[in-house]
XYZ file of C-alpha atoms in Angstrom:
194
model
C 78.522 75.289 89.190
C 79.557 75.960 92.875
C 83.098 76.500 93.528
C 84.582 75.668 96.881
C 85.901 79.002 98.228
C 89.975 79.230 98.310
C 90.769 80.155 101.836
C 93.587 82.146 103.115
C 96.560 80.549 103.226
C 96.352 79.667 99.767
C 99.520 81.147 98.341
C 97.095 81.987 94.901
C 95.204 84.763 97.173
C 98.790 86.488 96.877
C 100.013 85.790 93.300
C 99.051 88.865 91.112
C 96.150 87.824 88.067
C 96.867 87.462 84.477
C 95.295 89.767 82.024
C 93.056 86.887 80.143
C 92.873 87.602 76.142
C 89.459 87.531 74.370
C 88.312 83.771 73.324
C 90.376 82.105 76.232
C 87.745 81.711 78.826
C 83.950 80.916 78.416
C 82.994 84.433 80.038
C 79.899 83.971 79.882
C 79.527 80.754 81.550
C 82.483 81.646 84.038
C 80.359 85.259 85.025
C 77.341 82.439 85.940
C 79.594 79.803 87.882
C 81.275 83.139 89.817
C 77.378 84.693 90.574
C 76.302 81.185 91.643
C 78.827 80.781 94.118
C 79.255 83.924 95.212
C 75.356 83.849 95.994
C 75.362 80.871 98.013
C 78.023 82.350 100.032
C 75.996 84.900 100.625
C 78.731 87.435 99.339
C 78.694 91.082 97.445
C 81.626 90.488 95.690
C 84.334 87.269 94.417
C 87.212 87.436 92.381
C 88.970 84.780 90.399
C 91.670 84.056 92.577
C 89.338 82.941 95.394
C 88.122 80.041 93.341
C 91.367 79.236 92.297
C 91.595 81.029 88.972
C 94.944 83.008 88.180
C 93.034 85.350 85.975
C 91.763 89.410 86.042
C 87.892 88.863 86.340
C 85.622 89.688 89.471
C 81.835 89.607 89.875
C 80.164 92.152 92.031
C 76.519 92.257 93.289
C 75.194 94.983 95.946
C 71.696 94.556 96.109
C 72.038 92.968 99.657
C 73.134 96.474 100.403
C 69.683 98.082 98.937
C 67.701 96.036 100.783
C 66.452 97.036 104.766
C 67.337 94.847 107.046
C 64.761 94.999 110.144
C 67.806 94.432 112.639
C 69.429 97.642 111.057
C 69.229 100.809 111.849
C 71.200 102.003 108.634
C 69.256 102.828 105.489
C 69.483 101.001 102.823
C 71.560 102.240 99.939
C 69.199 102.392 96.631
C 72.364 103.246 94.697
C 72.950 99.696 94.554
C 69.315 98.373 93.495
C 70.762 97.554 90.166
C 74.695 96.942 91.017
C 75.147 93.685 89.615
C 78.315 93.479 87.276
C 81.313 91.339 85.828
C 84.789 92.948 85.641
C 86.817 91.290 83.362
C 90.661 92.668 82.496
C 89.987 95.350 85.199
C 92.300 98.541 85.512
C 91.461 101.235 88.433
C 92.352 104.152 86.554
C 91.902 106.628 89.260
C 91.396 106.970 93.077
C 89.917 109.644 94.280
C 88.024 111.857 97.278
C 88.218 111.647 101.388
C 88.993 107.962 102.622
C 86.520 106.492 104.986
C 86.458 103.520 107.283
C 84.061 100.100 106.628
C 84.097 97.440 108.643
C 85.119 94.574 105.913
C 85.361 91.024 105.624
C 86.122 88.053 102.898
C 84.865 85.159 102.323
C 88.339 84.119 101.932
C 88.950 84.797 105.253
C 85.536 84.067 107.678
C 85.055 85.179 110.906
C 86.873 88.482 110.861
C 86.132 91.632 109.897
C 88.002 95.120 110.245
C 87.954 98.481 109.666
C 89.327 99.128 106.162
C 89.841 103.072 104.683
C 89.511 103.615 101.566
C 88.928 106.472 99.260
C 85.064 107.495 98.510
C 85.481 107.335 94.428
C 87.107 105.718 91.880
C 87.322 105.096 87.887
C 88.093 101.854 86.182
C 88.289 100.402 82.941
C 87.347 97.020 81.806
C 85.318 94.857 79.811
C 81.942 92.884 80.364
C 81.369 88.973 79.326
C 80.518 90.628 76.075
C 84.085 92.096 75.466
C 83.273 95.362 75.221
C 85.342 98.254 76.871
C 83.849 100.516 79.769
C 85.449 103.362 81.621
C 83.085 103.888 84.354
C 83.084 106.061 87.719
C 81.742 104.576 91.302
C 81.139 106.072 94.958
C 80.443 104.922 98.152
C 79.799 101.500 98.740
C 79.925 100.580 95.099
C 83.608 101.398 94.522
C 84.735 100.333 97.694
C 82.990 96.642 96.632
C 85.061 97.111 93.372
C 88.104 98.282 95.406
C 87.896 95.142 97.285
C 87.547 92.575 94.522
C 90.136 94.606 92.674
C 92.795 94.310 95.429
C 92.238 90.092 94.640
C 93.355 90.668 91.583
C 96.459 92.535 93.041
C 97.663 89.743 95.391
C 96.024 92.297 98.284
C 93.491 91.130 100.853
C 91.814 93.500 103.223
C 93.823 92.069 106.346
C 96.823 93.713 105.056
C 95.218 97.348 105.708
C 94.226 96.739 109.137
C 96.957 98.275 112.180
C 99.274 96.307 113.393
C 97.970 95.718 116.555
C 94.804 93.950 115.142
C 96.838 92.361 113.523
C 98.557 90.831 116.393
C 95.115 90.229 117.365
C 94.165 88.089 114.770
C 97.165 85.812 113.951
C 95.881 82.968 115.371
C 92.242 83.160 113.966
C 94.009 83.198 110.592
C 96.714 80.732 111.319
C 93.591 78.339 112.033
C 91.845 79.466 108.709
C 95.246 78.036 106.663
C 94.932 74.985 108.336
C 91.199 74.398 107.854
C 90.151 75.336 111.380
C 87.050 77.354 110.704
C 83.418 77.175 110.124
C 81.894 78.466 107.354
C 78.339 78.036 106.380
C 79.788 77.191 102.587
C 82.345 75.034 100.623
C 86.034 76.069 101.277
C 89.287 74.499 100.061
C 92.053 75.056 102.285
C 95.754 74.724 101.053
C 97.231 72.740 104.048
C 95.005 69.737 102.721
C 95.686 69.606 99.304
């Protein structure tokens, strides 16, 4: 099942997620529905909030990232061949290394990207659709793709790191966005029309 995408605006995107206890949820089948939608929004990452789900789970696949791109000059990152995961219960235990700058963007939020620093590494505990525990360490683009998703579950989006000035600069673009003025090449759901 598709979900329509919960744009910004959406006062969820901002409420901090509930730690779900085992049995509650059909994990399994919510993992799918999350993939699914994620996929035909052509995204790397989607957390619970954005389809409108108070909850701690995100999904996170980076194979677009291992993949060349003929209009790219950048190589493509092989780390990430196989980066295909559910997060469910999610804590980032630790944040480490020298921050570094990606231009980011959500599919919360379309049309705009920024510049986002972040550190290089992190580790985080959670458990699959399976309920078993992992502590597990990422780098690079990996963690920051967790980082992301993670700051959902937080009440953070990736808007809130960018200066002030661009900032300024993009007010209006997401003023429209709450009030369903945007394109999108997917299914959105906009709180101003509820």
């Amino acid at each position: 099942m598709i979900y329509p995408i919960i744009a910004y605006g959406d006062p969820i995107l901002r409420k901090p997620t509930q730690f779900i206890e085992k049995d509650s949820v059909d994990l399994k089948k919510l993992s799918e529905d999350m993939f699914e939608t994620m996929h035909a929004a052509n995204g790397v990452g989607l957390a619970a909030p954005q389809i409108g789900m108070n909850i701690r789970v995100f999904v996170v696949d980076g194979t677009p990232f291992s993949e060349k791109d003929e209009d790219d000059d950048d190589e493509p990152d092989l780390s990430l061949t196989d980066f295909k995961k559910t997060f469910i219960n999610p804590e980032v235990l630790e944040e480490y290394g020298e921050e570094w700058a990606f231009e980011e963007g959500c599919l919360s939020i379309p049309g705009i990207r920024g510049d986002v620093y972040r550190p290089e590494s992190l580790k985080i505990r959670y458990r699959d659709t399976d309920w078993n525990e992992h502590t597990e360490e990422y780098s690079g683009m990996a963690a920051r793709i967790i980082q992301h998703e993670y700051d959902h579950l937080l009440g953070k989006l990736f808007v809130d790191y960018l200066p002030t000035l661009k900032k300024q600069f993009i007010k209006k673009k997401l003023t429209d966005i709450s009030k369903g003025n945007v394109d999108a090449d997917y299914r959105m759901r906009f709180s101003s029309r509820k």
